[in-house]
mmCIF file of C-alpha atoms and ligand atoms in Angstrom:
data_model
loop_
_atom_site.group_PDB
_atom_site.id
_atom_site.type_symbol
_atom_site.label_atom_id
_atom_site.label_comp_id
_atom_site.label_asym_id
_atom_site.label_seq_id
_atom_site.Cartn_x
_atom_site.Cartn_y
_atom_site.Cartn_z
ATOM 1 C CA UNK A 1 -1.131 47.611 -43.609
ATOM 2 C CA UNK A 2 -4.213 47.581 -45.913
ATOM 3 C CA UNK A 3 -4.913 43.667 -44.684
ATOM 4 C CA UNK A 4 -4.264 45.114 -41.298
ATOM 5 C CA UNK A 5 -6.879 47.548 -42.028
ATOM 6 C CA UNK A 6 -9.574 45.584 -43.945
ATOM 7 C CA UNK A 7 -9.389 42.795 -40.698
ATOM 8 C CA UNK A 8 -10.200 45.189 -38.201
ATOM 9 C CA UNK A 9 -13.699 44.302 -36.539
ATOM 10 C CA UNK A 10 -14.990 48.264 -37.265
ATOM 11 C CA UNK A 11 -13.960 47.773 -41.047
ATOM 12 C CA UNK A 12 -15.090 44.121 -41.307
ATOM 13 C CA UNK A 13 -18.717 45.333 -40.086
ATOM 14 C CA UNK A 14 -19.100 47.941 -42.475
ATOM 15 C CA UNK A 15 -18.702 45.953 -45.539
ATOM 16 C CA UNK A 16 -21.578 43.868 -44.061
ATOM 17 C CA UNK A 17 -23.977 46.865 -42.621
ATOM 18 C CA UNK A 18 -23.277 49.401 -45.273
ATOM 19 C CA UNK A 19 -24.040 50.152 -48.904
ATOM 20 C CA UNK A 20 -20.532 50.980 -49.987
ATOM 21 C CA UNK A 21 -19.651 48.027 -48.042
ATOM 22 C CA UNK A 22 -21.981 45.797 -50.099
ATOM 23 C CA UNK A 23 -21.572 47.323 -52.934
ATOM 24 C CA UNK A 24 -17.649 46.565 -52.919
ATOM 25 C CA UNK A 25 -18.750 42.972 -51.904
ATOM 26 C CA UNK A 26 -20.509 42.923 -54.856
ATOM 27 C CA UNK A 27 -18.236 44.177 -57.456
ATOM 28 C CA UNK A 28 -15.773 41.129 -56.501
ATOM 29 C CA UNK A 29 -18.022 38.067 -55.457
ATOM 30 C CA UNK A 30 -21.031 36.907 -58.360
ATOM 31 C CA UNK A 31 -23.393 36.676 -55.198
ATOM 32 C CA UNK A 32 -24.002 34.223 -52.395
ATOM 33 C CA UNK A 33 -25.192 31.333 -53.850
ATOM 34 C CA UNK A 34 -24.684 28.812 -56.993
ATOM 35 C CA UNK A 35 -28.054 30.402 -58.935
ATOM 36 C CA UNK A 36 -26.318 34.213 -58.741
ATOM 37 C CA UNK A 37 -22.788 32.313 -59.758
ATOM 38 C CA UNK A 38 -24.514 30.662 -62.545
ATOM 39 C CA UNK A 39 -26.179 33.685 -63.920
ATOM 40 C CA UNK A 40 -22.681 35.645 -63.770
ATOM 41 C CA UNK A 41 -21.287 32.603 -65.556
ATOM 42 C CA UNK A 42 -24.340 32.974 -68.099
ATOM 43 C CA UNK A 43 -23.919 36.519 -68.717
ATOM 44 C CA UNK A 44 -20.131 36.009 -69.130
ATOM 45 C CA UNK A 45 -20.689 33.152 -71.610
ATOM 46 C CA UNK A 46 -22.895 35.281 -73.888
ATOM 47 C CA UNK A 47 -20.138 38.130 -74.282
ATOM 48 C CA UNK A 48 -17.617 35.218 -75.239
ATOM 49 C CA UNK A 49 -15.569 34.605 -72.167
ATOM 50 C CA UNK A 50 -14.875 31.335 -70.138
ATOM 51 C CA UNK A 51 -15.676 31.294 -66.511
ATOM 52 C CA UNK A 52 -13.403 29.387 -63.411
ATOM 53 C CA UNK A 53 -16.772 28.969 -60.563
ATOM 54 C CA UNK A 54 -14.486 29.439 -57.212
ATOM 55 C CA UNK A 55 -16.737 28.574 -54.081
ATOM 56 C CA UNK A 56 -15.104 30.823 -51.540
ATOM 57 C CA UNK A 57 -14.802 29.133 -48.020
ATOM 58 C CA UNK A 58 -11.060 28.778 -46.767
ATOM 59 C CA UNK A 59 -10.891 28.381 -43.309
ATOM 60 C CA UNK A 60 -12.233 24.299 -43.154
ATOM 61 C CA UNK A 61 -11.174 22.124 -40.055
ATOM 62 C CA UNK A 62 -13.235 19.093 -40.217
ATOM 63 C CA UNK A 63 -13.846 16.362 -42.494
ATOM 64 C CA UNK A 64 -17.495 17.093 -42.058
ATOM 65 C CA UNK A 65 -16.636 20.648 -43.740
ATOM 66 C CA UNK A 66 -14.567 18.878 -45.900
ATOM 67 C CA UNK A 67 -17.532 16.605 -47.014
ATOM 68 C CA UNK A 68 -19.513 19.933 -47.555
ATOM 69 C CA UNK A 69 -17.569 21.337 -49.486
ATOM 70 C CA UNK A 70 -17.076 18.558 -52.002
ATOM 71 C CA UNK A 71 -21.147 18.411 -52.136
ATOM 72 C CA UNK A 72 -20.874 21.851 -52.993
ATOM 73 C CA UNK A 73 -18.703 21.633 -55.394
ATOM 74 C CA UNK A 74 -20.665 18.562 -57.381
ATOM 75 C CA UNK A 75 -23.507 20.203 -57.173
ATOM 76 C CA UNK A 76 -21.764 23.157 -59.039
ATOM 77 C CA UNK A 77 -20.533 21.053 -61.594
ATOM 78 C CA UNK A 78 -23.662 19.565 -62.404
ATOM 79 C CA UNK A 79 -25.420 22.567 -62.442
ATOM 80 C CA UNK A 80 -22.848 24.146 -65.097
ATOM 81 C CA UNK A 81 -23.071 20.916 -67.221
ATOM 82 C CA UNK A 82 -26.796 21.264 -67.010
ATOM 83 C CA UNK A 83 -27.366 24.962 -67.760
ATOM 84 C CA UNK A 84 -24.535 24.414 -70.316
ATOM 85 C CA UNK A 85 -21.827 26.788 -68.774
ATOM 86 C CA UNK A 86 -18.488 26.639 -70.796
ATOM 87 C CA UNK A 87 -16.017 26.656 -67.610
ATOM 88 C CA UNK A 88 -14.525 24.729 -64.860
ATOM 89 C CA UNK A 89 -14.801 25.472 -60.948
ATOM 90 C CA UNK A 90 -11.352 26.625 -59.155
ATOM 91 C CA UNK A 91 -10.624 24.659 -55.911
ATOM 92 C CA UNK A 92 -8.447 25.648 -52.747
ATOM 93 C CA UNK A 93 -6.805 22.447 -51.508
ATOM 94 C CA UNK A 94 -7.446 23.707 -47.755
ATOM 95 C CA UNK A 95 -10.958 23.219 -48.393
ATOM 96 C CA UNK A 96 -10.696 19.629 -48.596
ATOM 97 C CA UNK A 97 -8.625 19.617 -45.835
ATOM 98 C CA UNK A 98 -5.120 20.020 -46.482
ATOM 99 C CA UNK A 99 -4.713 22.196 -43.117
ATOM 100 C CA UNK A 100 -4.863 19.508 -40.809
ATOM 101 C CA UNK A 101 -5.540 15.924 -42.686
ATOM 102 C CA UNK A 102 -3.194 15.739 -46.298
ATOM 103 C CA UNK A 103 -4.514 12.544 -46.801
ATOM 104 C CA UNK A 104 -7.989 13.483 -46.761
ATOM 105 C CA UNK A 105 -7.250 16.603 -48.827
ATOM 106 C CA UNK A 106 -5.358 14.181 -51.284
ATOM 107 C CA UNK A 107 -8.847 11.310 -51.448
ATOM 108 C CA UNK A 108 -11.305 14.671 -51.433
ATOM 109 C CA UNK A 109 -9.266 15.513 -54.855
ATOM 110 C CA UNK A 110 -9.819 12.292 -56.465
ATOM 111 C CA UNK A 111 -12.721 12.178 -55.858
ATOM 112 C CA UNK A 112 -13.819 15.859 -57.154
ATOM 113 C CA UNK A 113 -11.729 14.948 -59.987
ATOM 114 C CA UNK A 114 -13.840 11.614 -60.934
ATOM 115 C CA UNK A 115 -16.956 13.907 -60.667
ATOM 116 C CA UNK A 116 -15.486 16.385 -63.002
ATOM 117 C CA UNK A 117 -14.692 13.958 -65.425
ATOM 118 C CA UNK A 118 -17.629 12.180 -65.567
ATOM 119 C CA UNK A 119 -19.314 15.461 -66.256
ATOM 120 C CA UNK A 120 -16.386 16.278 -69.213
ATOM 121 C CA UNK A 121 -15.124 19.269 -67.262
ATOM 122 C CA UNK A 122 -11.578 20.160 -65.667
ATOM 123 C CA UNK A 123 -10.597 21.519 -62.112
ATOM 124 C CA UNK A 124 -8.248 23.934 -61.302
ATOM 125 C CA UNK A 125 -6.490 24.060 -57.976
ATOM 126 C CA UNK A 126 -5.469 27.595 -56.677
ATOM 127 C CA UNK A 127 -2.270 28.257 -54.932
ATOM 128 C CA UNK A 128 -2.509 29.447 -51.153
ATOM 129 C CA UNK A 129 -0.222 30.473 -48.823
ATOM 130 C CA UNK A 130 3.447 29.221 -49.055
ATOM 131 C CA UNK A 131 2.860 26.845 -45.697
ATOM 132 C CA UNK A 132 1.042 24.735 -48.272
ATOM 133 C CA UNK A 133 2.950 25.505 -51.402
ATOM 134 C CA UNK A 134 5.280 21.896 -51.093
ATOM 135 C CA UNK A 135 2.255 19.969 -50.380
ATOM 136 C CA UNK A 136 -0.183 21.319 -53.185
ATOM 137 C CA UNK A 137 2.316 20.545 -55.849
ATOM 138 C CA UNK A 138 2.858 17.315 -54.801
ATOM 139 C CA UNK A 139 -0.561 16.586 -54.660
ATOM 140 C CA UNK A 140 -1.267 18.129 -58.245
ATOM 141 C CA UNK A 141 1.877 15.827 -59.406
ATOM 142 C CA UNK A 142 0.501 12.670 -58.079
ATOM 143 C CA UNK A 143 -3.131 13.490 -59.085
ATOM 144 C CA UNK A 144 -2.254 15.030 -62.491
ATOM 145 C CA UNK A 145 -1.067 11.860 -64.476
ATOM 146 C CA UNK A 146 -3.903 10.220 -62.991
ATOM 147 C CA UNK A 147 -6.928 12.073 -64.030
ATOM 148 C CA UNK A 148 -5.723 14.223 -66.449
ATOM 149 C CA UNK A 149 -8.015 16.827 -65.953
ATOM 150 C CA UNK A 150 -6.337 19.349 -63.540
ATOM 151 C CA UNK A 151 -4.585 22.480 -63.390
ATOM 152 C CA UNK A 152 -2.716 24.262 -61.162
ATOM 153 C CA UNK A 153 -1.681 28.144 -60.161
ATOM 154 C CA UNK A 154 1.998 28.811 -59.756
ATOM 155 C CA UNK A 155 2.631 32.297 -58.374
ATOM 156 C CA UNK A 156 5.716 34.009 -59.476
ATOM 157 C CA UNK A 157 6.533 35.751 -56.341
ATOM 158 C CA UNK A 158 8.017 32.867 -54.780
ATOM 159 C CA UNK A 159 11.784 31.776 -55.403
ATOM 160 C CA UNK A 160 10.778 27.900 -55.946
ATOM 161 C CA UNK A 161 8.223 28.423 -58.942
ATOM 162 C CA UNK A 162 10.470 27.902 -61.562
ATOM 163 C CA UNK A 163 11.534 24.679 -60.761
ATOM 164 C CA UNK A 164 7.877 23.613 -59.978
ATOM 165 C CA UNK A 165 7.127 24.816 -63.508
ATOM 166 C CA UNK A 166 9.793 22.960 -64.499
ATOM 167 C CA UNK A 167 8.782 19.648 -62.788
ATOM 168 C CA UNK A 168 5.028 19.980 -64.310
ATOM 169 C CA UNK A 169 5.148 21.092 -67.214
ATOM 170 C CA UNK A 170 5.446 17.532 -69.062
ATOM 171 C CA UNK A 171 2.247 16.654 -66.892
ATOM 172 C CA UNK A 172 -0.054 18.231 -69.229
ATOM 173 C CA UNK A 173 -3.173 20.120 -68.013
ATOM 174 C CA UNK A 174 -3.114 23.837 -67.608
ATOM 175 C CA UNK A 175 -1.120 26.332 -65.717
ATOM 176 C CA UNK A 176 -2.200 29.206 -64.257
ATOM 177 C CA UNK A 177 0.461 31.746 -64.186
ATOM 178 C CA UNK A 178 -0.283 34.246 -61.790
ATOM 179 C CA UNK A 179 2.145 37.027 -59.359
ATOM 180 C CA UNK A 180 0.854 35.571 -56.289
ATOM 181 C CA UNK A 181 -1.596 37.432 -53.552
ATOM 182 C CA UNK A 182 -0.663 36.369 -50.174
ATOM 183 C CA UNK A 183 1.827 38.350 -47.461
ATOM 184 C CA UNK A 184 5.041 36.360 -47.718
ATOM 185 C CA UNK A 185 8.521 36.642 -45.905
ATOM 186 C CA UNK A 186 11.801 37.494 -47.931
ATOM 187 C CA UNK A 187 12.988 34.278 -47.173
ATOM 188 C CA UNK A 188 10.341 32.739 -49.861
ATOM 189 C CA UNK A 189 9.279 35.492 -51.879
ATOM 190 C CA UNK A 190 10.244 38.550 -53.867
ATOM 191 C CA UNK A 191 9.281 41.556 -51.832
ATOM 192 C CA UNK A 192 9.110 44.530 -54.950
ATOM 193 C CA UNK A 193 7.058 45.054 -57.858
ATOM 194 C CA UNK A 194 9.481 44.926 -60.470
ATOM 195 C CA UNK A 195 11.060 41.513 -59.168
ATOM 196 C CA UNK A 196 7.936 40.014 -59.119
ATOM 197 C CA UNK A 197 7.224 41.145 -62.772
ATOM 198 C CA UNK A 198 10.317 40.185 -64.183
ATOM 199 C CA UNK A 199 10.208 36.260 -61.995
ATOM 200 C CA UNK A 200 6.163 36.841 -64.029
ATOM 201 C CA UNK A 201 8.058 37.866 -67.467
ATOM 202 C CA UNK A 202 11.278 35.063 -67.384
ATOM 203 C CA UNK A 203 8.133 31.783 -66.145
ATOM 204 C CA UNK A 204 5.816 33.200 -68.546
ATOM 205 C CA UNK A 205 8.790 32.794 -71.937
ATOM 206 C CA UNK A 206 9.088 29.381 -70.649
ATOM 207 C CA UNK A 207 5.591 28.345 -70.538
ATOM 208 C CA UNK A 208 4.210 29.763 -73.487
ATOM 209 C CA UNK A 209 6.994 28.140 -75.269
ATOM 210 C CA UNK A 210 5.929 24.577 -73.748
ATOM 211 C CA UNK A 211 3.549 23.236 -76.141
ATOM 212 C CA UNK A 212 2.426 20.331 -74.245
ATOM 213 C CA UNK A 213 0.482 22.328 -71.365
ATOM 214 C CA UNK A 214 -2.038 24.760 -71.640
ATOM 215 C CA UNK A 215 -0.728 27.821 -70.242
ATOM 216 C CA UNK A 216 -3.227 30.457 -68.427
ATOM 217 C CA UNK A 217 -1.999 33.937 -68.062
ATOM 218 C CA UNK A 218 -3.301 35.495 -65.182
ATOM 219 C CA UNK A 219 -2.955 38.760 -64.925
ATOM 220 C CA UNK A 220 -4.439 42.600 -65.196
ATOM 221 C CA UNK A 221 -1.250 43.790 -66.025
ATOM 222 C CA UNK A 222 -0.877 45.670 -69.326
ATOM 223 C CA UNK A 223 2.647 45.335 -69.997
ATOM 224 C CA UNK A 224 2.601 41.353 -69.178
ATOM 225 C CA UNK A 225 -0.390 40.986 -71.506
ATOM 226 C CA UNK A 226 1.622 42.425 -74.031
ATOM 227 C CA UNK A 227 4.032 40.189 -73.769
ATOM 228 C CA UNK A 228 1.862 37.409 -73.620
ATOM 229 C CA UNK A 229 0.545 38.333 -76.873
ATOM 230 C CA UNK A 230 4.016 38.286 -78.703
ATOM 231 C CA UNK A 231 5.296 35.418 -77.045
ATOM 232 C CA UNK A 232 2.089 33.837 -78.716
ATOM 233 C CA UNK A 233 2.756 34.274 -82.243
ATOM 234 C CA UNK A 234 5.240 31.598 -81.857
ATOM 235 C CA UNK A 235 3.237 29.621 -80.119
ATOM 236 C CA UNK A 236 1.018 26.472 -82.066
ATOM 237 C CA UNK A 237 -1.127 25.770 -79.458
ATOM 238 C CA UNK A 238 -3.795 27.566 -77.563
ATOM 239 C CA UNK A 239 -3.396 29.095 -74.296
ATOM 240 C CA UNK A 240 -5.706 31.422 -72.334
ATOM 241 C CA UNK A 241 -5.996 34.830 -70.821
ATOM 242 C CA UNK A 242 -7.351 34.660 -67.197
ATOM 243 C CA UNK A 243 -9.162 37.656 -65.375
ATOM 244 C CA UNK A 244 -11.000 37.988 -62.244
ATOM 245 C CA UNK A 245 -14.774 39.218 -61.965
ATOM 246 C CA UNK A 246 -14.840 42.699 -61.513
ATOM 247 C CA UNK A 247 -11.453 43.777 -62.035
ATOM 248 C CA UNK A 248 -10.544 45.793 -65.183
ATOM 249 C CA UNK A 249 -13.879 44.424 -66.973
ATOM 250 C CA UNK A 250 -13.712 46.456 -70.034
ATOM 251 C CA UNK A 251 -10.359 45.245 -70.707
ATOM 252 C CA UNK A 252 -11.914 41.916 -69.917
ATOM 253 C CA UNK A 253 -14.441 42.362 -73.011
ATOM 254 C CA UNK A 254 -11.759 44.164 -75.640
ATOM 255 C CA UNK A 255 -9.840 40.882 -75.155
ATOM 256 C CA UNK A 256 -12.546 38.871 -76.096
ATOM 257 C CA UNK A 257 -13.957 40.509 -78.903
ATOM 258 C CA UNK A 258 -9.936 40.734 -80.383
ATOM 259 C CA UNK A 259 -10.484 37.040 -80.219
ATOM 260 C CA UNK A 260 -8.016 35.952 -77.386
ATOM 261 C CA UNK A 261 -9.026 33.104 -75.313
ATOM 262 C CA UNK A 262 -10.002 34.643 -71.837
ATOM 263 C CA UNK A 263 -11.460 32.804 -68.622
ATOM 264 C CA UNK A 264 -12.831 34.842 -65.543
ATOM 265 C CA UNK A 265 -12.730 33.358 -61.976
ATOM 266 C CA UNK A 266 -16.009 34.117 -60.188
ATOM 267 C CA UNK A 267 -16.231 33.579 -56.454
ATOM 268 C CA UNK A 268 -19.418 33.107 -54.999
ATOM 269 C CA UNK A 269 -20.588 32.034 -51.386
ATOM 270 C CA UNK A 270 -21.141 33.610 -48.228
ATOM 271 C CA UNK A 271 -17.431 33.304 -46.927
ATOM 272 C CA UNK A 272 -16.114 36.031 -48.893
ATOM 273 C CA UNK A 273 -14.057 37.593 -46.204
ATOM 274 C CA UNK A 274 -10.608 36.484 -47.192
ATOM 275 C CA UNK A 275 -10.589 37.052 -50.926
ATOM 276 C CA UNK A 276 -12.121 40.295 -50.705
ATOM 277 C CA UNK A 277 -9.103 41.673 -48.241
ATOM 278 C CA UNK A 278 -6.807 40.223 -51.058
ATOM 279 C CA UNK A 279 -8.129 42.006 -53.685
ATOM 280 C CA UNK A 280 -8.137 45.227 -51.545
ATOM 281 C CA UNK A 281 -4.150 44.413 -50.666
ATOM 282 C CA UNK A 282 -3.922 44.063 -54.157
ATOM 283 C CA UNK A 283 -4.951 48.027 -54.915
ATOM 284 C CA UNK A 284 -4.988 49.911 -51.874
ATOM 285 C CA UNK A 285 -7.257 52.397 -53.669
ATOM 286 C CA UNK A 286 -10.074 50.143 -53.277
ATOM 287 C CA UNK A 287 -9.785 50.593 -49.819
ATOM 288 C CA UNK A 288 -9.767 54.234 -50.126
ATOM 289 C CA UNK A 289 -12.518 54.308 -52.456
ATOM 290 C CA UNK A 290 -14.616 52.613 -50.111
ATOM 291 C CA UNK A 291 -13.907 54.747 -47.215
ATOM 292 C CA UNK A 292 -14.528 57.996 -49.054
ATOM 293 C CA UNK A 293 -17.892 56.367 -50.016
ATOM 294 C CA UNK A 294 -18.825 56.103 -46.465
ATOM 295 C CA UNK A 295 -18.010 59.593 -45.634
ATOM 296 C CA UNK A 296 -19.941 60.697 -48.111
ATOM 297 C CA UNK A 297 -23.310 59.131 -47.858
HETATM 298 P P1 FDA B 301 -1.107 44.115 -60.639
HETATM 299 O O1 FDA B 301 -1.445 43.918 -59.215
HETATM 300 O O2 FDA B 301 0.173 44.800 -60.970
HETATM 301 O O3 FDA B 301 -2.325 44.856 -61.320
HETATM 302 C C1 FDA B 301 -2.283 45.348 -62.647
HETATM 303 C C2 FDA B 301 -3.472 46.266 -62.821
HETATM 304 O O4 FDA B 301 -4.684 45.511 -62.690
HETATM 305 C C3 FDA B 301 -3.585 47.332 -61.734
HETATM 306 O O5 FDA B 301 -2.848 48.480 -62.076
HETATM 307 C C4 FDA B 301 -5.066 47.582 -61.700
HETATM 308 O O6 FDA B 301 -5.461 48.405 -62.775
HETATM 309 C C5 FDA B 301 -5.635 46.215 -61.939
HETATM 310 N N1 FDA B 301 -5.899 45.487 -60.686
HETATM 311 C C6 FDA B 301 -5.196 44.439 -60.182
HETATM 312 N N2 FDA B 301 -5.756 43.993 -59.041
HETATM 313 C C7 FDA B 301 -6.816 44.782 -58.818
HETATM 314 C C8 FDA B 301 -7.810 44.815 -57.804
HETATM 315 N N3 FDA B 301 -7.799 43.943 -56.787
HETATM 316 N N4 FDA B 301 -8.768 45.768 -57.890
HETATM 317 C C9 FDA B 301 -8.804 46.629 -58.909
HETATM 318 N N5 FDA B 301 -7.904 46.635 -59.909
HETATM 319 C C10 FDA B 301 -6.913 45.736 -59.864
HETATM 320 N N6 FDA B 301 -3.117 34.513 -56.518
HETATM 321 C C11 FDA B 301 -2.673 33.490 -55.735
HETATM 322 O O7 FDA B 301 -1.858 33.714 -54.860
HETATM 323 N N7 FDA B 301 -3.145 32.218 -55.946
HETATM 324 C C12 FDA B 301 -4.032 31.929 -56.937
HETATM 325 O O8 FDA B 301 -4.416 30.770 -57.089
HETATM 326 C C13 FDA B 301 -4.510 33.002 -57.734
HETATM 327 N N8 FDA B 301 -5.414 32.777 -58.717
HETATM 328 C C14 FDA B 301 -5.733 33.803 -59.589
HETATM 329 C C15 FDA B 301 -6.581 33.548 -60.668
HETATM 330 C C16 FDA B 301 -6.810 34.554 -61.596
HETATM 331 C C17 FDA B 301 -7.707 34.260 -62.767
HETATM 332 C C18 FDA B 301 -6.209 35.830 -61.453
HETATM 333 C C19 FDA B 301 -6.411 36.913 -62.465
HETATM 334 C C20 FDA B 301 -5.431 36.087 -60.354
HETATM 335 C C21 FDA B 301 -5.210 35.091 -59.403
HETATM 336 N N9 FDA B 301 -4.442 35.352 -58.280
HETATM 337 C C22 FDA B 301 -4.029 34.300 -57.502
HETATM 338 C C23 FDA B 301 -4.150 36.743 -57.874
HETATM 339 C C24 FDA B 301 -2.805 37.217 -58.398
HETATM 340 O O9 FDA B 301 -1.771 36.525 -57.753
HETATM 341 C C25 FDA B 301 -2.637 38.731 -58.165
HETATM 342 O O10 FDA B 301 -2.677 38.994 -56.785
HETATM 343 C C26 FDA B 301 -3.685 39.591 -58.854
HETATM 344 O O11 FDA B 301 -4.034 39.095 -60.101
HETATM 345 C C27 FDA B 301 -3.164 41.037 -59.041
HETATM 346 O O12 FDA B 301 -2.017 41.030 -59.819
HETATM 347 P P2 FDA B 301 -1.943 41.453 -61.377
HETATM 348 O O13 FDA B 301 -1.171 40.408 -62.082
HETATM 349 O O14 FDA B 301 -3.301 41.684 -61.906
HETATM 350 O O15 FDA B 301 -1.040 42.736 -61.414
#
């Protein structure tokens, strides 16, 4: 309903054309380009919190996009090597082109991964849809034990992510725990809230208890924080608390300054569409905050 909403041509244009509109842009997405991602990254640094750069840009269908993409994200990792950003830059596979060439999504990966390395920083690879779930984790298992430097999001909606957890677990890198964002059928996915945070509760015992990955809780919710928190003090290893920019900041900062390990993911880029009408789905009362702001001017 809400993504029904938010994709309407009248509602697209406003967030575009209006203030509210920008505004809500604004509170989600660093900025356009890799300067106002770099200062968010800065000014995140400086109150003790990690950042995950995301370049926003889903929708690719050529290996010229492909090969823009990648550019785009090299130059980001250089420029966070050079200005000294503690972080790593999120990836979506479908923007090196696992929506119509797997192979070329597979070589782009390598590749991104070699640059990464070379600068001493990791890449983590979001989870889309579940049309691409088989193929990302098979990609992530090949690439994985080859680089070393990868991660991977595992949503806990779906009915296959514990045995994916189970199968990459002993590759190392870090896992991003997370519920999961996209509209999916029964057939794949729980459908309520309180299955999906008990499928979040049952992965996340079995991660933090695997000491051999580095496990990244990603999540707003209090109650799963919580538990993330006890489940630590058995844990010997680190593991990290994972937010995203501009949702529930000041919990954001009291997490830091308790001394938990906590990485934000920052989108930037011009083709914010898409992740903004998740993070509306997410909390329909974005949506109506919006609205009533546009009444109201
Ligand atoms: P829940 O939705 O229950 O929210 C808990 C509380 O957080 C809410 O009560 C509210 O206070 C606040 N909140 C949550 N979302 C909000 C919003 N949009 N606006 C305002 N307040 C909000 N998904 C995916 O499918 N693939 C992926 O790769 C990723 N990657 C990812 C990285 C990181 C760092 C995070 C934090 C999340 C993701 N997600 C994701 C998104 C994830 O699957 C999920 O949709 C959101 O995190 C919302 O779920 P919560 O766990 O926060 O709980």
């Amino acid at each position: 309903m809400v993504v029904a909403i938010a994709e309407s041509a009248p509602v697209r244009s406003t967030f575009t054309k209006t203030r509210a509109g920008k505004a809500l842009v604004r509170r989600f997405v660093a900025g356009d380009t890799l300067a106002e991602a770099i200062e968010a990254a800065q000014k995140l640094n400086r109150q003790g919190m990690k950042v995950s750069l995301d370049l926003l840009g889903e929708e690719v269908n050529s290996p010229v996009e492909v090969e823009a993409a990648l550019a785009s994200y090299v130059a980001c990792l250089e420029e966070m090597a050079a200005s000294s950003i503690d972080g790593n830059v999120s990836i979506k596979l479908t923007q090196l082109g696992l929506a119509f060439d797997p192979d070329l999504a597979r070589a782009t990966l390598d590749r991104l991964a070699d640059s990464a390395a070379r600068l001493g920083l990791t890449v983590t690879i979001d989870m889309e849809d579940s049309t691409h779930t088989g193929e990302t984790v098979d990609i992530y298992a090949d690439a994985q034990p080859r680089h070393g430097n990868l991660g991977l999001a595992l949503q806990a909606y779906l009915y296959r992510t514990p045995d994916d957890l189970l199968r990459l677990m002993p590759l190392g890198g870090h896992l991003r725990l997370c519920k999961g964002a996209y509209v999916e059928p029964e057939a794949v996915a729980f459908q309520s809230t309180s299955e999906v945070d008990a499928a979040f509760a049952r992965l996340l015992n079995v991660l933090m208890g695997y000491e051999e990955v580095t496990p990244a809780v990603a999540t707003h919710d209090p109650q799963l924080i919580d538990l993330a928190r006890q489940l630590n003090h058995q844990r010997r290893q680190p593991f990290e608390f994972q937010m995203l920019y501009g949702v529930r900041p000041q919990a954001q900062v009291e997490l830091a300054a308790a001394g938990y390990p906590i990485r934000i993911y920052v989108p930037y880029g011009s083709r914010w569409y898409p992740y903004l009408v998740r993070r509306l789905a997410e909390r329909p009362a974005n949506l109506g905050f919006f609205l009533r702001a546009l009444v109201s001017r």
